[in-house]
Coordinates of C-alpha atoms and ligand atoms in Angstrom, one line a residue:
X1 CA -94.4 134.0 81.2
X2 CA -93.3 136.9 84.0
X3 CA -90.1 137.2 85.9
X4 CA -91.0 137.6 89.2
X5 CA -89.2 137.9 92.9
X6 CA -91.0 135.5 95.6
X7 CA -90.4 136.9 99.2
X8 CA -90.7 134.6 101.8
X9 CA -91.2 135.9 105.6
X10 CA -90.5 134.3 108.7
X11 CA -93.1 132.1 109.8
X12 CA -92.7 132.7 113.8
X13 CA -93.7 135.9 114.2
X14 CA -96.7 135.3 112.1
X15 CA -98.3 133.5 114.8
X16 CA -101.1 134.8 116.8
X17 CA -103.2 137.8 116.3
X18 CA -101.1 140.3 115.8
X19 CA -99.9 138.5 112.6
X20 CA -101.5 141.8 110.6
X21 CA -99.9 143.9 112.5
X22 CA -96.2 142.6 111.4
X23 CA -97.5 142.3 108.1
X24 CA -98.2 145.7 107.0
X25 CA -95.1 146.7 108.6
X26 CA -93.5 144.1 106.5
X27 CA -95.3 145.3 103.4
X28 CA -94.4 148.8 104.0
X29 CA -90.8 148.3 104.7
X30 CA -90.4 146.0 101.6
X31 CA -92.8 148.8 99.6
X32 CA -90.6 151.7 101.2
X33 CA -87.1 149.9 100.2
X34 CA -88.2 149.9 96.4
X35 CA -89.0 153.2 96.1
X36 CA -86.9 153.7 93.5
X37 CA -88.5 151.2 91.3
X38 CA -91.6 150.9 89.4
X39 CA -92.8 147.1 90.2
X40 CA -96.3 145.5 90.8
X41 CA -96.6 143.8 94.4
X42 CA -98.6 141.4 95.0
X43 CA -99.6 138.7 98.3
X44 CA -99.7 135.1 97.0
X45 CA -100.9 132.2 99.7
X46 CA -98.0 133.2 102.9
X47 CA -95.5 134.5 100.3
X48 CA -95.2 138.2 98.2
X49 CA -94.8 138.4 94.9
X50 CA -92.9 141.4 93.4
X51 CA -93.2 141.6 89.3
X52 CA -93.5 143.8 86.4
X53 CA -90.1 145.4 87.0
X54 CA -87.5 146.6 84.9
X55 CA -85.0 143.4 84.4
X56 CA -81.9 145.7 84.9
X57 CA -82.9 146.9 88.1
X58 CA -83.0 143.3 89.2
X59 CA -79.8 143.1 90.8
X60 CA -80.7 146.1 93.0
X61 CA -84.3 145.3 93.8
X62 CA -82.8 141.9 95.2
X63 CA -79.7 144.0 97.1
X64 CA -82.7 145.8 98.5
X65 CA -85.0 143.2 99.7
X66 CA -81.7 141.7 101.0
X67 CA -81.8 144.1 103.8
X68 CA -85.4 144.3 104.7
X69 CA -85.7 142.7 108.3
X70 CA -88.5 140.0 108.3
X71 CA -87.6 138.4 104.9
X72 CA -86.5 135.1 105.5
X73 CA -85.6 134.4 101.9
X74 CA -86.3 135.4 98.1
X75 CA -86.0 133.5 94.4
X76 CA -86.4 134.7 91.2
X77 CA -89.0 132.9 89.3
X78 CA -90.2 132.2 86.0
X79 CA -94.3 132.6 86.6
X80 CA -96.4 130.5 84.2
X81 CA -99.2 128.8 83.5
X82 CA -99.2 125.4 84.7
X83 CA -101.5 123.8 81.6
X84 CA -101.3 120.1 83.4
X85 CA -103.6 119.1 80.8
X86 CA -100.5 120.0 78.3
X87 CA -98.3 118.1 80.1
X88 CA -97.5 120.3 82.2
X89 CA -96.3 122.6 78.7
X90 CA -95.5 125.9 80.8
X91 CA -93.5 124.4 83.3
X92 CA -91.8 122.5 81.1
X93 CA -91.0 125.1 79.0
X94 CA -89.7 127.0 81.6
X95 CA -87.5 124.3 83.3
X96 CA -86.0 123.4 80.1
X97 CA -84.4 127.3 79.9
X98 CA -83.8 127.3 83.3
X99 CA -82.0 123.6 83.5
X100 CA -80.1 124.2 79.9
X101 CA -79.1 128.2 81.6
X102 CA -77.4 125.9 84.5
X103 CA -75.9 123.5 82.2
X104 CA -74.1 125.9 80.5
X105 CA -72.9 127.8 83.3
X106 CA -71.1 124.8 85.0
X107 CA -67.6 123.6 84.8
X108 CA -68.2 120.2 86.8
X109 CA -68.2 117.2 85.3
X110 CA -71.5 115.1 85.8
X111 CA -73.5 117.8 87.9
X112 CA -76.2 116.1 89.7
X113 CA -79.8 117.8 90.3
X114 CA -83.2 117.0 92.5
X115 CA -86.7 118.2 91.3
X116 CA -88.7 119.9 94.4
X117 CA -92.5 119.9 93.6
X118 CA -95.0 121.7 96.0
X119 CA -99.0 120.8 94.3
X120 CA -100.8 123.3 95.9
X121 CA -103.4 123.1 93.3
X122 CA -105.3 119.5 94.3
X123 CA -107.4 119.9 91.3
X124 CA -104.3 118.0 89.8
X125 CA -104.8 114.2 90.7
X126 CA -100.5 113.6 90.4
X127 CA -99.1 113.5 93.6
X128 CA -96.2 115.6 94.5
X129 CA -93.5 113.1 93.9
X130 CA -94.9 111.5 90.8
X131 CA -94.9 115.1 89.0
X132 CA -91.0 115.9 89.9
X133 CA -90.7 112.9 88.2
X134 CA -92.1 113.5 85.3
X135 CA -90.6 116.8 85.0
X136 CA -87.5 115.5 85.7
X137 CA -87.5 113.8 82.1
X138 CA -87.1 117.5 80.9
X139 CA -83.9 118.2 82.8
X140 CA -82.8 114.7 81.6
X141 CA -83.4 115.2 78.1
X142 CA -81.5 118.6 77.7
X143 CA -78.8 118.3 80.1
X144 CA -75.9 116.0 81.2
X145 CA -77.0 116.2 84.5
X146 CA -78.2 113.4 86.7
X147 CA -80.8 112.8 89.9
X148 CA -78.9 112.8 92.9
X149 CA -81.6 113.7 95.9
X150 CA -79.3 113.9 98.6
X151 CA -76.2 115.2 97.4
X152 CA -77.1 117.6 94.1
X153 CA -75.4 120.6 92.7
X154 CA -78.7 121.9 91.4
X155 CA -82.0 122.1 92.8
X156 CA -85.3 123.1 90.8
X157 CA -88.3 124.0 92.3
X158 CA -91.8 124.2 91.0
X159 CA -94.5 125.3 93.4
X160 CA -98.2 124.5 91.8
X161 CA -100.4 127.2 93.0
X162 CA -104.1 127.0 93.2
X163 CA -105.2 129.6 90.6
X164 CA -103.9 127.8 87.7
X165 CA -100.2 129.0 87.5
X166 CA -97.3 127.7 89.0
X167 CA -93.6 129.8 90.2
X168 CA -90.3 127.8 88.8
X169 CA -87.0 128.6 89.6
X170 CA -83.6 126.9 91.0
X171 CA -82.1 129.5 93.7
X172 CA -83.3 130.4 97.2
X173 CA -81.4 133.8 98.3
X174 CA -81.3 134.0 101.9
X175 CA -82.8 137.5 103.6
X176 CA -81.6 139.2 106.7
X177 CA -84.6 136.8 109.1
X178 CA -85.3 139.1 112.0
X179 CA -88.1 141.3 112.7
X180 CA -89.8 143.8 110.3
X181 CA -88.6 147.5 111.8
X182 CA -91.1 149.5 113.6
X183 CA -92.2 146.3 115.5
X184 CA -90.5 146.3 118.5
X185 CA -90.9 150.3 119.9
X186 CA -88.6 153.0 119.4
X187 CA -84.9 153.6 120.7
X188 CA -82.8 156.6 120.6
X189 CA -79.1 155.6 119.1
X190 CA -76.3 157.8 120.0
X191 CA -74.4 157.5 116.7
X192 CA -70.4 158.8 116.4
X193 CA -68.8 158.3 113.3
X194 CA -67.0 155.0 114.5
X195 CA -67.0 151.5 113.5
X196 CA -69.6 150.3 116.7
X197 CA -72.6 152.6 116.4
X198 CA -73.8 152.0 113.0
X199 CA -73.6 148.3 114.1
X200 CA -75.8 148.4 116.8
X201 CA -78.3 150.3 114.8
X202 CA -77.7 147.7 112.6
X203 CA -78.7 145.1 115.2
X204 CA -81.8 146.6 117.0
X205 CA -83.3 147.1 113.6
X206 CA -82.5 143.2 113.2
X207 CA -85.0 143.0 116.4
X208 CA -87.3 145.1 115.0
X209 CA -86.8 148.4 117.0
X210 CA -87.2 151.7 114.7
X211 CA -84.7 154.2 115.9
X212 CA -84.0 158.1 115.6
X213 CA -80.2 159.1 115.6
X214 CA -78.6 162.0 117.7
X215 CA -74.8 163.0 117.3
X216 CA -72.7 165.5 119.4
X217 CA -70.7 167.5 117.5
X218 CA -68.0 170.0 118.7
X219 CA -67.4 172.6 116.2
X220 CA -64.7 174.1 115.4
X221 CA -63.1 171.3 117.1
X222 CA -64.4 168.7 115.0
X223 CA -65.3 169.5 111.5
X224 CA -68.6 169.9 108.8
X225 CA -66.9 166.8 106.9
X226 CA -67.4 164.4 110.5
X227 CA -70.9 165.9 110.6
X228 CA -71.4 164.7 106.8
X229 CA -69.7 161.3 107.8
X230 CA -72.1 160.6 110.2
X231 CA -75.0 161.5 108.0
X232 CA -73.6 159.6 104.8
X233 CA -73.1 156.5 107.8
X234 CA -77.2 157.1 108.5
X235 CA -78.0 157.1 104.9
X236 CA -76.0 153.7 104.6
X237 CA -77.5 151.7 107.6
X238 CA -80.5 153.5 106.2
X239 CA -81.3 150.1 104.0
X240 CA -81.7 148.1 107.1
X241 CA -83.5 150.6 109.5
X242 CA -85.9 151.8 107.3
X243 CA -85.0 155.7 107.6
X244 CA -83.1 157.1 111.0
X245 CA -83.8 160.7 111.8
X246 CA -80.4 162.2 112.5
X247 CA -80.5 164.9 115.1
X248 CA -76.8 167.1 115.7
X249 CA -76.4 168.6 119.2
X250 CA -73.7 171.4 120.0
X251 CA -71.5 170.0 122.2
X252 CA -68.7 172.5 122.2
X253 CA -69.5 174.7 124.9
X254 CA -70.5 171.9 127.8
X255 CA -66.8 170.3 126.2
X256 CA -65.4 173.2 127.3
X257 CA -67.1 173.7 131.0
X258 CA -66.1 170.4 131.6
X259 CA -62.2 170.9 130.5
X260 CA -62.0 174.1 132.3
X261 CA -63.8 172.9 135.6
X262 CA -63.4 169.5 136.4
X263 CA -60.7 166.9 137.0
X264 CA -59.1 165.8 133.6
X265 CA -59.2 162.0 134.9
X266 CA -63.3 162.6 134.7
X267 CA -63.4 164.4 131.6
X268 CA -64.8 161.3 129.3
X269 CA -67.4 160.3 132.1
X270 CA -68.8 163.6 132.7
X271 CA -69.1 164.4 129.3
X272 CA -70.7 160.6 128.7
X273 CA -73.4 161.7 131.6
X274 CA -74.2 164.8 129.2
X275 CA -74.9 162.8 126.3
X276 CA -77.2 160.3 128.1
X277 CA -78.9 163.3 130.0
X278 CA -79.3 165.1 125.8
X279 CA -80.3 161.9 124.5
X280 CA -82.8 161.1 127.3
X281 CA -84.4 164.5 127.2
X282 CA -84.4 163.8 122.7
X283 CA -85.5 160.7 123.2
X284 CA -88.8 161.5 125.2
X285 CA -89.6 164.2 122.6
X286 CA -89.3 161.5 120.0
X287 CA -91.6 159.4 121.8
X288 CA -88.3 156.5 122.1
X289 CA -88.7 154.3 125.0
X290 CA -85.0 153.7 125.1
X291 CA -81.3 154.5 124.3
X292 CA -79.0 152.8 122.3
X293 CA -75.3 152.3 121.9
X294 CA -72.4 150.6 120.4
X295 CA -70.4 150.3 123.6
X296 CA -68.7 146.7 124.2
X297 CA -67.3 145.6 127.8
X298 CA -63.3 146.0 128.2
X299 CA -63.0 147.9 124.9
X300 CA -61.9 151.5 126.3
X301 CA -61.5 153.4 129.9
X302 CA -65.6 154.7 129.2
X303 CA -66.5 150.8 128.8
X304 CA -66.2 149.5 132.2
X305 CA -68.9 148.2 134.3
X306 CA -67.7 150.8 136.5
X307 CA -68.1 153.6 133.6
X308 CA -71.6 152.3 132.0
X309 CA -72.8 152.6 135.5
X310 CA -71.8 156.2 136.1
X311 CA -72.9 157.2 133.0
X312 CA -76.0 154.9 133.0
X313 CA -77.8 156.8 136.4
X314 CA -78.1 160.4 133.9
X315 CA -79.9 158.5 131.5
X316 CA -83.7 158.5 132.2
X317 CA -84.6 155.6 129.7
X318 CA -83.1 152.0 129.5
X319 CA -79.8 151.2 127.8
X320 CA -79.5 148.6 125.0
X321 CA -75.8 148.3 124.6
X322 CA -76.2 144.9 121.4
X323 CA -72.4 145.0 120.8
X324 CA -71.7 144.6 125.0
X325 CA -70.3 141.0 124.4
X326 CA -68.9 141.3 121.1
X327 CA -65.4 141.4 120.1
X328 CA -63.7 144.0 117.9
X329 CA -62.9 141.9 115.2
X330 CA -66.8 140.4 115.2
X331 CA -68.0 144.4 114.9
X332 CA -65.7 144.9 112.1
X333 CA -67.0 141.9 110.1
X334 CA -70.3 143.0 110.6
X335 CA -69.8 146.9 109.8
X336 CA -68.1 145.1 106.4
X337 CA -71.0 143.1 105.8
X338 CA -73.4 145.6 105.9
X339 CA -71.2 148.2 104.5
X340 CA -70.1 151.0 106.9
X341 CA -67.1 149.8 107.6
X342 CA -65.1 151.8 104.8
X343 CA -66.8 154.9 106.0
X344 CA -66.3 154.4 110.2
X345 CA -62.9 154.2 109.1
X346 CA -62.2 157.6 107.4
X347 CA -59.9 159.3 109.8
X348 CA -62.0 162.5 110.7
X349 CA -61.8 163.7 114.6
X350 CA -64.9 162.9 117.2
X351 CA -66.2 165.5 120.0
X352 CA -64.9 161.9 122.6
X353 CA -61.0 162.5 121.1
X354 CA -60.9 166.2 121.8
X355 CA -59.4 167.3 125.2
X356 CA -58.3 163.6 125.9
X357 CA -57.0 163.6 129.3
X358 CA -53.7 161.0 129.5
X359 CA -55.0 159.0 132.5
X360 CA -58.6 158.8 132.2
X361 CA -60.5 157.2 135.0
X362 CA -60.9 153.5 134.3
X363 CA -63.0 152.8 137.5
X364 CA -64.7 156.3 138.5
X365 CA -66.3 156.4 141.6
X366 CA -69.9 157.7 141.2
X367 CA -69.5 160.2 144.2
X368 CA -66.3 161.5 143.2
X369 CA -67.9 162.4 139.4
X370 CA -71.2 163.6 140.8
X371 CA -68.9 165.5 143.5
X372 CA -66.9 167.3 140.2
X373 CA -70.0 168.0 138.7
X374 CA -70.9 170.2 140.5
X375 CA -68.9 173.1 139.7
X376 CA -71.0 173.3 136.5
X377 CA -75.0 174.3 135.7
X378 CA -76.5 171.4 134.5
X379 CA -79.9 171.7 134.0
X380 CA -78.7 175.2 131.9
X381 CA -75.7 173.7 129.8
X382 CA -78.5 170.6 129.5
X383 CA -81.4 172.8 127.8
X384 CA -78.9 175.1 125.6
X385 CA -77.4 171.9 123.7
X386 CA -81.6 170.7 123.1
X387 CA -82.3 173.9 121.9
X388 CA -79.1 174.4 119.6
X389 CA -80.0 170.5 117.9
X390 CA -80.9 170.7 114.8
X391 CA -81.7 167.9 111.7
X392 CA -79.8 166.5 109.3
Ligands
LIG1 P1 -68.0 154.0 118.1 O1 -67.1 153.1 117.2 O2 -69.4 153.7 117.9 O3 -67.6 155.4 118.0 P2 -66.2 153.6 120.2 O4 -65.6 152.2 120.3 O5 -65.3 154.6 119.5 O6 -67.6 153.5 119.5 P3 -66.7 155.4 122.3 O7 -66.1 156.5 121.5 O8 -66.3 155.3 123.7 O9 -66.5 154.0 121.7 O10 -68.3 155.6 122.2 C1 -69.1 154.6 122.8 C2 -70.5 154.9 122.3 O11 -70.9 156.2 122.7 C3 -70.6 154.8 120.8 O12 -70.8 153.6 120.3 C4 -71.8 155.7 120.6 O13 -73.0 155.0 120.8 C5 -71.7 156.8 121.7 N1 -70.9 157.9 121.2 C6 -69.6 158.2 121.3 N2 -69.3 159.4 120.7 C7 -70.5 159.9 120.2 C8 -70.9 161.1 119.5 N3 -70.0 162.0 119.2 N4 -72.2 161.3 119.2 C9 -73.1 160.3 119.5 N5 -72.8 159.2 120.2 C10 -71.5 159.0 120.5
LIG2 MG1 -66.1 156.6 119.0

């Protein structure tokens, strides 16, 4: 008998012919998020099988595969041999552990249970129904519990392959669904060390988009600790966007042509242009076809229409904004969920909260910012920040 992890994928995007294509990026995610592990992988009729790995690591190998984009869901099964001319003796054997475990884990009275039989293996002249049956006798026999197929505490699954052995087990762990990363292009996310940014990350990977990071720093104004914020914010969203690239741009000195040049009320929108001018001219070096950001509509004086749109004709390269519609509370429960949330919230300073005028623009006209802008050199300030990034 083996312990093994059955991953189940998403059957949609497996349709049509470039169903190899999302499987080996599939395969390589899930291989790339167990890295850590020693483990044996294996395909098995539409499902992956992972096995031969070390029983404590369990709990993380699952917390892993959790997080991989394209898993629909995941068991742990006992894998045995399905000896049908035994009476079905592995199985058996196996249910009866499994069925007694659940017993003696639960506190209601008169638990109720339904077998689920899949015969994949037509070799066997039972039909489905007429084995869960028959195994049920086993779960009778060593257990209180009794048949309820509509509303049971417990269900237990055996799934009869075709090359002689069969997968039983009583839990189906839900995955994250979406699309395996690397499927859907490139983008470019503009990362602070906030609550929304990790979030949207979060949320294009769900759609299968691989993205680099890029972060504008303003030292001495802001410190090496928010720079190691940030990366330690990559290295958690990490699990779910299957490695981001994190790229650090100087952003002091175009900070302080800004402050020193142009109208305090256009400070945050003229520094915004910057950042989607530097991220544009990243991006294309990357080879990302896009940008991507955590802004949400209404949330601050930069997130107007009027705002995104000012700063949206410097960038050279589509915007994906996932978080546009979402309310703060909803990013928060997300940023919990998927664990960045403790760290967004350490109270270190961004380049956006230095020099914070009091009455930023909350509608700036486009004319009147491209007007202010040009007291400064661009295309200069522009290439000095490209040349002074550097990774992290
Ligand atoms: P966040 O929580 O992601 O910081 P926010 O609500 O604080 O967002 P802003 O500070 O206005 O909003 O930033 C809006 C978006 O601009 C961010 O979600 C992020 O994509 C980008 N951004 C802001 N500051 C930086 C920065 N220092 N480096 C890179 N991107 C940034
Ligand atoms: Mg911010």
């Amino acid at each position: 008998m083996d312990r093994v992890i059955i991953i189940r994928y998403g059957e949609i995007f497996l349709k049509g012919k470039n169903k190899s294509y999302f499987e080996s990026l599939l395969i390589n995610n899930i291989k790339n998020s167990l890295k850590r592990y020693k483990f044996e992988f294996f395909r098995s009729q539409g499902r992956y099988i992972v096995g031969n790995y070390d029983i404590n690591c369990e709990y993380e190998i699952i917390d892993s595969l959790k997080k991989v984009f394209g898993i629909y869901s995941l068991s742990v099964a006992d894998r045995v041999e399905t000896e049908y001319e035994n009476g079905f003796a592995g199985v058996n054997e196996s249910l009866k552990r499994l069925a007694m475990d659940a017993a003696s884990d639960c506190l209601k009275p008169k638990p109720t249970f339904r077998m689920t039989v899949k015969r994949a293996d037509k070799r066997i002249p039972m039909r489905s129904c007429e084995i869960a049956a028959f195994l049920a006798d086993t779960v009778l026999k060593n257990t209180d519990f009794t048949v309820n197929l509509t509303y049971y505490d417990y269900e237990f699954f055996v799934d009869i392959r075709e090359n002689g052995y069969s997968y039983v087990y009583s839990d189906v762990i839900y995955g994250s669904g979406g699309l395996p990363v690397g499927c859907s292009s490139k983008g470019m996310l503009l990362l602070s060390g906030g609550i929304d940014s990790p979030v949207a990350a979060y949320m294009m990977a769900k759609r299968g988009m691989k993205q680099v990071a890029v972060h504008f720093a303003s030292p001495p104004y802001t410190s090496e600790r928010a720079t190691a914020k940030v990366a330690e914010l990559r290295d958690i969203v990490d699990a779910y966007t299957a490695h981001m690239p994190l790229y650090v741009v100087p952003f002091t000195e175009i900070q302080l042509e800004i402050h020193e040049k142009c109208p305090a009320e256009f400070m945050i929108t003229i520094m915004r242009r910057f950042m989607m001018r530097i991220a544009t001219v990243l991006a294309k070096r990357e080879g990302c076809t896009a940008l991507v950001t955590g802004e949400s509509l209404g949330q601050v004086a930069s997130q107007t229409v009027e705002s995104m749109t000012s700063t949206e004709s410097c960038a050279g390269l589509p915007i994906f904004r996932p978080l546009i519609a979402f309310d703060k509370e909803e990013t928060m429960a997300l940023a919990q969920k998927i664990g960045t949330y403790e760290t967004s919230i350490q109270p270190f300073e961004d380049c956006c909260t230095i020099f914070l005028p009091k009455n930023p623009s909350i509608h700036p006209n486009l004319k009147k910012v491209e007007e202010a802008e040009r007291k400064l050199e661009i295309d200069e300030l522009v290439k000095r920040a490209v040349e002074g990034t550097y990774k992290v």
